[in-house]
Amino acid sequence: MNSSDRWLDHLPMDGRARQLLLAADRDRPEPNTADRGWQALTVSLGIASASAVASGSAAASIATGPSITSTISVALVAKSVAIGFTLGVGMIGSSAVATHLYEKNASPSGSAVAIVRLPAPSPRRVSVKRDDAEIEAPSIEPRDASIPNQGALIRQENTHQMAELSRVPSVNTTGSKKESLANQARELAEIKRLLDAGAALEAKNRLQTDVARRRLLSLAEDRDALLVEALVKTQRFVEARREAHYFFDRYPTSSYREKIRRMVETE
Amino acid sequence: LNFESLYRSHYDFVWRTLRRLGVCDRNVEDACQIVFLNAYRRLPQFEGRSSLKTWLCGISLKVASDYRRSASVRREKLVEPPPSEVPFSAEQQQQVEQRERLEEVDAILAQLPIEQRTVLVLHELEQLTGEEIATIEGIPLGTVRSRLRLAREAFLLLATERSLSAGKKAAGGHR
């Protein structure tokens, strides 16, 4: 059974099976796909850790070449948004956060709920300091609206309120202990963007800093859910399980519960 | 060989393997990322007992398996885009035909048991040897052979059935 002896070659020339196998044989990724992927990979791994890992045993000859200084393209960032299957789990999307925010702030009056699409955030550079390198990531563009689990579809009663939250250009990451809910929401959205852009380590650090400083208190549940996601994405599975355990204790009826359970169980 | 070379020389292989093992088009890039991310992290444990291609293939199979199992995928229902009214050029027509064939391949492969599907994809499309597949799957060579035989029979049967069914539909349409 050797690889050069192909069944394909023995099939009738005009047979459907042969045509189909040939089509599959010719199937290739689009030209720039590998480049985009490589950019994302260098960001995800980071040059420092990359060098350390590559120095091990049988892989000693496999060194790393990439420079960490790279710019994540908008398309790439968008690609990362819906890694619904990353590490075999569904991810907590920014839409979920937005929905959750809404639900926390919505008035209890029974007025009609409209489905609206958030306007695309204006392109913005997010600088992520990592050792001596800087990664620049534009903000995320929503994906194709025709796909139901993409983009930021949120339920909202007042479109202006939520649109305003997504448009504010800067985030105050230091300072006042008592921040407005809008500021907290912006901060959380920015961390989520970092996470989706592949800068999971940076997102994790910021979330942990926020936990330590007791910030984002109004959105602690969302923040803690994101923290578990960030830990999973940075492959800190033991810590992720521990955080998930705390999360379940703290928020026994959380809507994130099931997602988090799947996330940590898969690992 | 550095990691970038490893990545670039095997990217197409990983991409195709994931696609044919059930990862849908819009998620395949992300799945590739997971494969190479895992490969990178596991590199220190790679003992060189198999080829890098075989090793990457094993990781790809696991990622594809996780993907198929994920609840979001099981719930997901992809909606066909509406047919375009714009007339196609010859090149576009070819692309459409290629796409349709790939969809058909995926539909047929999806009907095979995953064990047969894996062996068929790895041997017939990725041209891995029986021994390599046996190593990746952790099964005897004889089992690889029997799975391959069954997979070929099933693939042929399903392709023929679909061809006949398409022929009948076309004939019905002309009446």
Coordinates of C-alpha atoms in Angstrom, one line a residue:
Chain A
M1 CA 0.0 0.0 0.0
N2 CA 2.2 2.7 -1.2
S3 CA 1.5 6.3 -1.7
S4 CA 2.4 6.4 -5.4
D5 CA -0.1 3.7 -6.2
R6 CA -3.3 5.8 -6.3
W7 CA -6.8 4.5 -6.7
L8 CA -7.6 7.7 -8.5
D9 CA -5.4 6.6 -11.4
H10 CA -7.4 3.4 -11.8
L11 CA -10.8 5.0 -11.9
P12 CA -12.5 5.6 -15.2
M13 CA -11.5 8.9 -16.7
D14 CA -15.1 10.2 -17.1
G15 CA -16.3 8.7 -13.8
R16 CA -17.8 11.0 -11.2
A17 CA -15.7 9.6 -8.4
R18 CA -12.5 10.4 -10.3
Q19 CA -13.7 14.0 -11.1
L20 CA -14.5 14.5 -7.4
L21 CA -11.2 13.2 -6.1
L22 CA -9.3 15.3 -8.6
A23 CA -11.2 18.4 -7.5
A24 CA -10.3 17.6 -3.9
D25 CA -6.8 17.0 -5.0
R26 CA -6.5 20.4 -6.5
D27 CA -8.1 22.2 -3.6
R28 CA -5.6 24.7 -2.1
P29 CA -5.9 27.6 0.3
E30 CA -6.1 31.0 -1.2
P31 CA -2.7 32.6 -1.9
N32 CA -2.3 34.8 1.2
T33 CA -3.9 32.5 3.7
A34 CA -0.6 31.1 5.0
D35 CA 0.9 34.6 5.3
R36 CA -2.1 35.8 7.3
G37 CA -1.9 32.8 9.5
W38 CA 1.8 33.2 10.1
Q39 CA 1.3 36.8 11.2
A40 CA -1.3 35.7 13.7
L41 CA 0.8 32.8 14.9
T42 CA 3.8 35.1 15.6
V43 CA 1.5 37.3 17.6
S44 CA 0.0 34.4 19.5
L45 CA 3.3 32.8 20.4
G46 CA 5.5 35.8 21.1
I47 CA 9.1 35.7 20.2
A48 CA 10.4 35.3 23.7
S49 CA 8.4 32.1 24.5
A50 CA 9.0 30.9 21.0
S51 CA 12.7 30.8 21.4
A52 CA 12.5 29.1 24.7
V53 CA 10.2 26.3 23.4
A54 CA 12.2 25.7 20.3
S55 CA 15.4 24.9 22.2
G56 CA 14.0 21.6 23.5
S57 CA 15.3 18.1 22.8
A58 CA 14.5 16.7 19.4
A59 CA 13.4 20.1 18.2
A60 CA 16.7 21.6 18.9
S61 CA 17.3 22.1 15.3
I62 CA 14.1 23.8 14.8
A63 CA 14.6 27.4 15.7
T64 CA 12.2 30.3 15.4
G65 CA 12.6 32.9 12.8
P66 CA 9.7 35.3 13.2
S67 CA 10.0 38.8 14.4
I68 CA 7.3 39.7 16.9
T69 CA 6.9 43.1 15.6
S70 CA 4.0 42.6 13.3
T71 CA 0.8 44.3 12.4
I72 CA -2.3 42.3 12.5
S73 CA -4.5 42.9 9.5
V74 CA -8.1 43.7 9.9
A75 CA -9.0 40.6 8.0
L76 CA -6.9 38.5 10.3
V77 CA -8.4 40.0 13.4
A78 CA -11.9 39.4 11.9
K79 CA -10.9 35.8 11.3
S80 CA -10.0 35.4 14.9
V81 CA -13.4 36.7 16.1
A82 CA -15.3 33.5 15.5
I83 CA -13.0 30.8 16.6
G84 CA -16.0 29.0 17.7
F85 CA -14.1 25.9 17.9
T86 CA -10.8 27.1 19.3
L87 CA -9.4 24.4 21.5
G88 CA -12.6 22.6 20.8
V89 CA -15.0 25.0 22.5
G90 CA -17.3 27.8 21.7
M91 CA -16.0 31.1 22.6
I92 CA -17.6 33.9 24.4
G93 CA -18.2 36.5 21.8
S94 CA -18.2 40.2 22.2
S95 CA -21.9 40.0 21.2
A96 CA -22.5 38.0 24.3
V97 CA -20.8 40.6 26.4
A98 CA -22.8 43.3 24.7
T99 CA -26.0 41.4 25.2
H100 CA -25.2 40.8 28.8
L101 CA -24.4 44.5 29.3
Y102 CA -27.7 45.3 27.8
E103 CA -29.6 42.9 29.9
K104 CA -28.0 44.5 33.0
N105 CA -28.9 48.0 32.0
A106 CA -32.2 47.5 30.2
S107 CA -35.2 49.0 31.9
P108 CA -37.7 46.4 33.0
S109 CA -40.5 48.0 31.1
G110 CA -41.9 45.6 28.5
S111 CA -41.4 47.7 25.5
A112 CA -40.6 46.1 22.1
V113 CA -37.1 44.7 21.7
A114 CA -35.4 45.5 18.4
I115 CA -32.6 43.5 16.8
V116 CA -30.0 46.0 15.5
R117 CA -26.5 45.7 14.2
L118 CA -23.8 47.6 15.9
P119 CA -21.9 50.0 13.7
A120 CA -18.4 48.9 12.9
P121 CA -16.0 50.4 15.4
S122 CA -13.8 53.0 13.7
P123 CA -10.3 51.7 12.9
R124 CA -8.2 52.2 16.0
R125 CA -4.7 51.2 16.9
V126 CA -4.3 49.2 20.0
S127 CA -0.8 49.2 21.2
V128 CA 0.3 46.2 23.2
K129 CA 3.6 46.5 24.9
R130 CA 5.4 43.2 25.3
D131 CA 8.9 43.3 26.4
D132 CA 10.7 45.4 23.8
A133 CA 8.2 44.8 21.1
E134 CA 5.0 46.5 20.1
I135 CA 2.1 44.9 18.4
E136 CA -0.4 47.1 16.7
A137 CA -3.8 45.8 16.2
P138 CA -6.6 47.6 14.5
S139 CA -10.0 47.1 16.0
I140 CA -12.3 44.3 14.8
E141 CA -14.6 44.5 11.9
P142 CA -17.7 42.5 12.2
R143 CA -17.9 39.5 9.9
D144 CA -20.4 38.8 7.2
A145 CA -23.9 39.6 8.4
S146 CA -25.3 36.6 6.6
I147 CA -23.7 34.2 9.0
P148 CA -25.8 34.1 12.2
N149 CA -23.1 33.7 14.8
Q150 CA -20.9 36.5 13.6
G151 CA -20.9 40.2 14.0
A152 CA -22.2 42.1 16.8
L153 CA -25.9 41.4 16.8
I154 CA -27.4 42.7 20.0
R155 CA -30.8 43.1 21.4
Q156 CA -31.3 46.6 22.5
E157 CA -34.0 48.9 23.4
N158 CA -32.2 52.1 22.9
T159 CA -29.9 51.9 19.9
H160 CA -28.1 55.1 20.7
Q161 CA -27.1 53.9 24.2
M162 CA -25.3 50.8 22.9
A163 CA -23.9 52.4 19.8
E164 CA -22.3 55.1 21.9
L165 CA -20.6 52.4 24.0
S166 CA -19.0 50.9 20.9
R167 CA -17.9 54.2 19.4
V168 CA -16.0 55.9 22.2
P169 CA -12.4 56.2 21.0
S170 CA -10.2 55.9 24.0
V171 CA -10.1 53.7 27.1
N172 CA -8.9 54.9 30.4
T173 CA -7.1 51.9 31.8
T174 CA -5.8 53.5 34.9
G175 CA -7.1 55.9 37.5
S176 CA -10.4 56.2 39.1
K177 CA -11.7 53.5 41.3
K178 CA -15.3 54.3 40.5
E179 CA -15.7 54.2 36.8
S180 CA -18.9 54.6 34.9
L181 CA -20.5 51.6 33.5
A182 CA -19.9 52.9 30.0
N183 CA -16.1 53.1 30.7
Q184 CA -16.1 49.7 32.2
A185 CA -17.9 48.4 29.1
R186 CA -15.4 50.0 26.8
E187 CA -12.5 48.6 28.7
L188 CA -14.0 45.1 28.6
A189 CA -14.7 45.4 24.9
E190 CA -11.2 46.5 24.3
I191 CA -9.8 43.5 26.2
K192 CA -12.1 41.3 24.2
R193 CA -10.7 42.7 21.1
L194 CA -7.2 42.0 22.3
L195 CA -8.2 38.5 23.0
D196 CA -9.7 38.0 19.6
A197 CA -6.8 39.6 17.9
G198 CA -4.5 36.9 19.3
A199 CA -3.0 38.9 22.1
A200 CA -4.4 36.6 24.7
L201 CA -1.5 37.0 27.1
E202 CA -1.9 40.8 27.1
A203 CA -5.7 40.4 27.6
K204 CA -5.1 37.9 30.5
N205 CA -2.7 40.3 32.2
R206 CA -5.0 43.2 31.9
L207 CA -7.9 41.1 33.3
Q208 CA -5.9 39.9 36.2
T209 CA -4.7 43.4 36.9
D210 CA -8.3 44.5 36.9
V211 CA -9.2 41.7 39.3
A212 CA -6.4 42.7 41.6
R213 CA -7.3 46.4 41.5
R214 CA -11.0 45.6 42.0
R215 CA -12.0 47.5 38.9
L216 CA -14.8 46.7 36.4
L217 CA -16.8 45.8 39.4
S218 CA -20.2 46.3 37.7
L219 CA -19.2 43.9 35.0
A220 CA -17.3 41.5 37.2
E221 CA -19.2 38.5 35.8
D222 CA -18.3 39.4 32.2
R223 CA -14.8 40.1 33.2
D224 CA -14.3 36.8 35.0
A225 CA -15.8 34.9 32.1
L226 CA -13.3 36.6 29.8
L227 CA -10.5 35.8 32.2
V228 CA -11.3 32.1 31.9
E229 CA -11.3 32.4 28.1
A230 CA -8.0 34.2 28.2
L231 CA -6.5 31.6 30.4
V232 CA -7.6 28.8 28.1
K233 CA -6.3 30.7 25.1
T234 CA -2.9 31.1 26.7
Q235 CA -3.0 27.4 27.5
R236 CA -3.0 27.9 31.3
F237 CA -5.5 25.1 31.8
V238 CA -5.0 24.5 35.5
E239 CA -5.5 28.2 36.3
A240 CA -8.4 28.3 33.9
R241 CA -10.1 25.4 35.7
R242 CA -9.5 27.1 39.0
E243 CA -11.0 30.3 37.8
A244 CA -13.9 28.5 36.3
H245 CA -14.5 26.8 39.7
Y246 CA -14.5 30.2 41.4
F247 CA -16.8 31.5 38.6
F248 CA -19.3 28.7 39.2
D249 CA -19.3 29.5 42.9
R250 CA -19.7 33.2 42.4
Y251 CA -22.3 33.1 39.6
P252 CA -24.3 29.9 39.9
T253 CA -26.9 31.1 37.5
S254 CA -24.7 32.9 35.0
S255 CA -25.5 32.7 31.3
Y256 CA -21.8 32.0 30.7
R257 CA -21.8 29.0 32.9
E258 CA -22.4 26.4 30.1
K259 CA -19.8 28.0 27.8
I260 CA -17.2 28.1 30.5
R261 CA -17.9 24.5 31.5
R262 CA -17.4 23.3 28.0
M263 CA -14.3 25.4 27.6
V264 CA -12.5 23.9 30.6
E265 CA -13.9 20.4 30.2
T266 CA -12.6 20.2 26.6
E267 CA -9.1 20.8 27.8
Chain B
L1 CA 14.7 24.2 9.2
N2 CA 13.1 26.8 11.4
F3 CA 9.5 26.9 12.6
E4 CA 8.5 29.2 9.9
S5 CA 9.8 26.8 7.2
L6 CA 7.9 24.0 8.9
Y7 CA 4.8 26.1 8.9
R8 CA 5.1 27.2 5.3
S9 CA 6.0 23.8 3.9
H10 CA 3.1 22.0 5.7
Y11 CA 0.4 24.7 5.7
D12 CA -1.3 23.5 2.6
F13 CA -1.3 19.9 3.8
V14 CA -2.8 20.8 7.2
W15 CA -5.3 23.1 5.5
R16 CA -6.5 20.4 3.1
T17 CA -6.6 17.7 5.7
L18 CA -8.7 19.8 8.0
R19 CA -11.1 20.8 5.2
R20 CA -11.6 17.2 4.0
L21 CA -12.1 16.0 7.6
G22 CA -15.0 18.3 8.2
V23 CA -13.8 21.7 9.1
C24 CA -15.9 24.1 7.2
D25 CA -14.4 26.7 4.8
R26 CA -14.8 29.7 7.1
N27 CA -13.3 28.0 10.1
V28 CA -10.4 26.3 8.4
E29 CA -7.9 29.1 8.8
D30 CA -8.6 29.2 12.5
A31 CA -8.2 25.5 12.8
C32 CA -4.9 25.7 11.1
Q33 CA -3.8 28.2 13.7
I34 CA -4.7 25.8 16.4
V35 CA -2.8 23.0 14.8
F36 CA 0.4 25.1 14.4
L37 CA 0.0 26.6 17.9
N38 CA -0.3 23.1 19.4
A39 CA 2.6 21.9 17.2
Y40 CA 4.8 24.8 18.4
R41 CA 4.0 24.1 22.0
R42 CA 4.5 20.3 21.7
L43 CA 7.7 20.7 19.7
P44 CA 10.0 19.9 22.6
Q45 CA 8.2 16.6 23.0
F46 CA 8.6 15.7 19.4
E47 CA 11.0 12.8 19.4
G48 CA 11.5 12.4 15.7
R49 CA 10.2 8.8 15.6
S50 CA 7.8 9.8 12.8
S51 CA 8.1 12.4 10.1
L52 CA 7.1 16.0 10.9
K53 CA 4.3 15.6 8.3
T54 CA 2.9 12.5 10.2
W55 CA 3.3 14.3 13.5
L56 CA 1.4 17.3 12.2
C57 CA -1.2 15.1 10.7
G58 CA -1.9 13.6 14.1
I59 CA -2.4 17.0 15.6
S60 CA -4.7 18.0 12.7
L61 CA -6.8 14.9 13.2
K62 CA -7.3 15.8 16.9
V63 CA -8.2 19.4 16.0
A64 CA -10.6 18.3 13.4
S65 CA -12.2 15.8 15.8
D66 CA -12.6 18.5 18.5
Y67 CA -14.1 20.8 15.9
R68 CA -16.7 18.2 14.8
R69 CA -17.6 17.5 18.3
S70 CA -18.0 21.1 19.4
A71 CA -21.6 21.9 20.2
S72 CA -21.5 25.1 18.2
V73 CA -20.7 23.1 15.0
R74 CA -23.5 20.6 15.7
R75 CA -26.0 23.5 16.1
E76 CA -24.7 25.4 13.2
K77 CA -26.8 25.5 10.0
L78 CA -25.1 27.0 7.1
V79 CA -27.4 28.9 4.7
E80 CA -26.7 28.7 1.0
P81 CA -26.0 32.1 -0.6
P82 CA -28.7 33.1 -3.0
P83 CA -27.9 32.2 -6.6
S84 CA -26.3 35.1 -8.5
E85 CA -28.1 36.5 -11.5
V86 CA -24.9 37.9 -13.0
P87 CA -23.7 35.8 -16.0
F88 CA -20.4 34.0 -15.4
S89 CA -17.3 34.2 -17.4
A90 CA -15.7 30.9 -18.5
E91 CA -13.2 31.2 -15.6
Q92 CA -15.9 32.0 -13.1
Q93 CA -17.8 29.0 -14.4
Q94 CA -14.9 26.8 -13.8
Q95 CA -14.5 28.1 -10.3
V96 CA -18.1 27.5 -9.6
E97 CA -17.8 23.9 -11.0
Q98 CA -14.8 23.3 -8.8
R99 CA -16.6 24.6 -5.8
E100 CA -19.6 22.4 -6.5
R101 CA -17.4 19.4 -6.8
L102 CA -15.7 20.2 -3.6
E103 CA -19.1 20.5 -1.9
E104 CA -20.0 17.2 -3.3
V105 CA -16.8 15.6 -2.1
D106 CA -17.5 17.0 1.4
A107 CA -21.1 15.8 1.3
I108 CA -19.9 12.3 0.3
L109 CA -17.1 12.2 2.8
A110 CA -19.5 13.3 5.5
Q111 CA -21.5 10.2 4.9
L112 CA -18.6 7.9 5.5
P113 CA -17.8 6.7 9.0
I114 CA -15.0 8.9 10.3
E115 CA -12.5 6.1 10.5
Q116 CA -13.0 5.3 6.8
R117 CA -13.1 9.0 5.9
T118 CA -9.8 9.6 7.6
V119 CA -8.0 6.8 5.9
L120 CA -9.4 7.7 2.5
V121 CA -8.4 11.4 2.8
L122 CA -4.9 10.6 4.1
H123 CA -4.1 8.0 1.5
E124 CA -6.0 9.1 -1.6
L125 CA -5.7 12.8 -1.3
E126 CA -2.7 13.4 0.9
Q127 CA -0.8 10.3 -0.3
L128 CA 0.3 9.1 3.0
T129 CA 1.4 5.5 3.1
G130 CA -0.4 2.8 4.9
E131 CA 2.3 2.6 7.5
E132 CA 2.2 6.3 8.1
I133 CA -1.6 6.1 8.6
A134 CA -1.2 3.2 10.9
T135 CA 1.2 5.1 13.0
I136 CA -1.0 8.2 13.1
E137 CA -4.1 6.3 14.0
G138 CA -2.4 3.8 16.2
I139 CA -3.9 0.8 14.4
P140 CA -2.5 -2.2 12.6
L141 CA -1.7 -1.9 8.9
G142 CA -4.3 -4.5 8.1
T143 CA -7.0 -2.4 9.6
V144 CA -5.9 0.6 7.5
R145 CA -6.2 -1.6 4.4
S146 CA -9.6 -2.8 5.3
R147 CA -10.9 0.7 6.1
L148 CA -9.5 2.0 2.9
R149 CA -11.2 -0.8 0.9
L150 CA -14.5 0.0 2.5
A151 CA -14.1 3.7 2.1
R152 CA -13.3 3.4 -1.6
E153 CA -16.3 1.2 -2.2
A154 CA -18.6 3.6 -0.3
F155 CA -17.1 6.6 -2.0
L156 CA -17.6 5.1 -5.4
L157 CA -21.1 4.0 -4.7
L158 CA -22.2 7.4 -3.3
A159 CA -20.5 9.3 -6.1
T160 CA -22.3 7.1 -8.7
E161 CA -25.6 7.5 -6.9
R162 CA -25.3 11.3 -6.8
S163 CA -24.3 11.3 -10.5
L164 CA -27.3 9.3 -11.4
S165 CA -29.6 11.4 -9.3
A166 CA -28.2 14.6 -10.9
G167 CA -28.7 13.1 -14.3
K168 CA -32.4 12.3 -13.5
K169 CA -33.0 15.8 -12.2
A170 CA -31.4 17.3 -15.3
A171 CA -33.5 15.0 -17.6
G172 CA -36.7 16.0 -15.6
G173 CA -35.8 19.6 -16.0
H174 CA -35.6 19.3 -19.8
R175 CA -38.9 17.7 -20.1

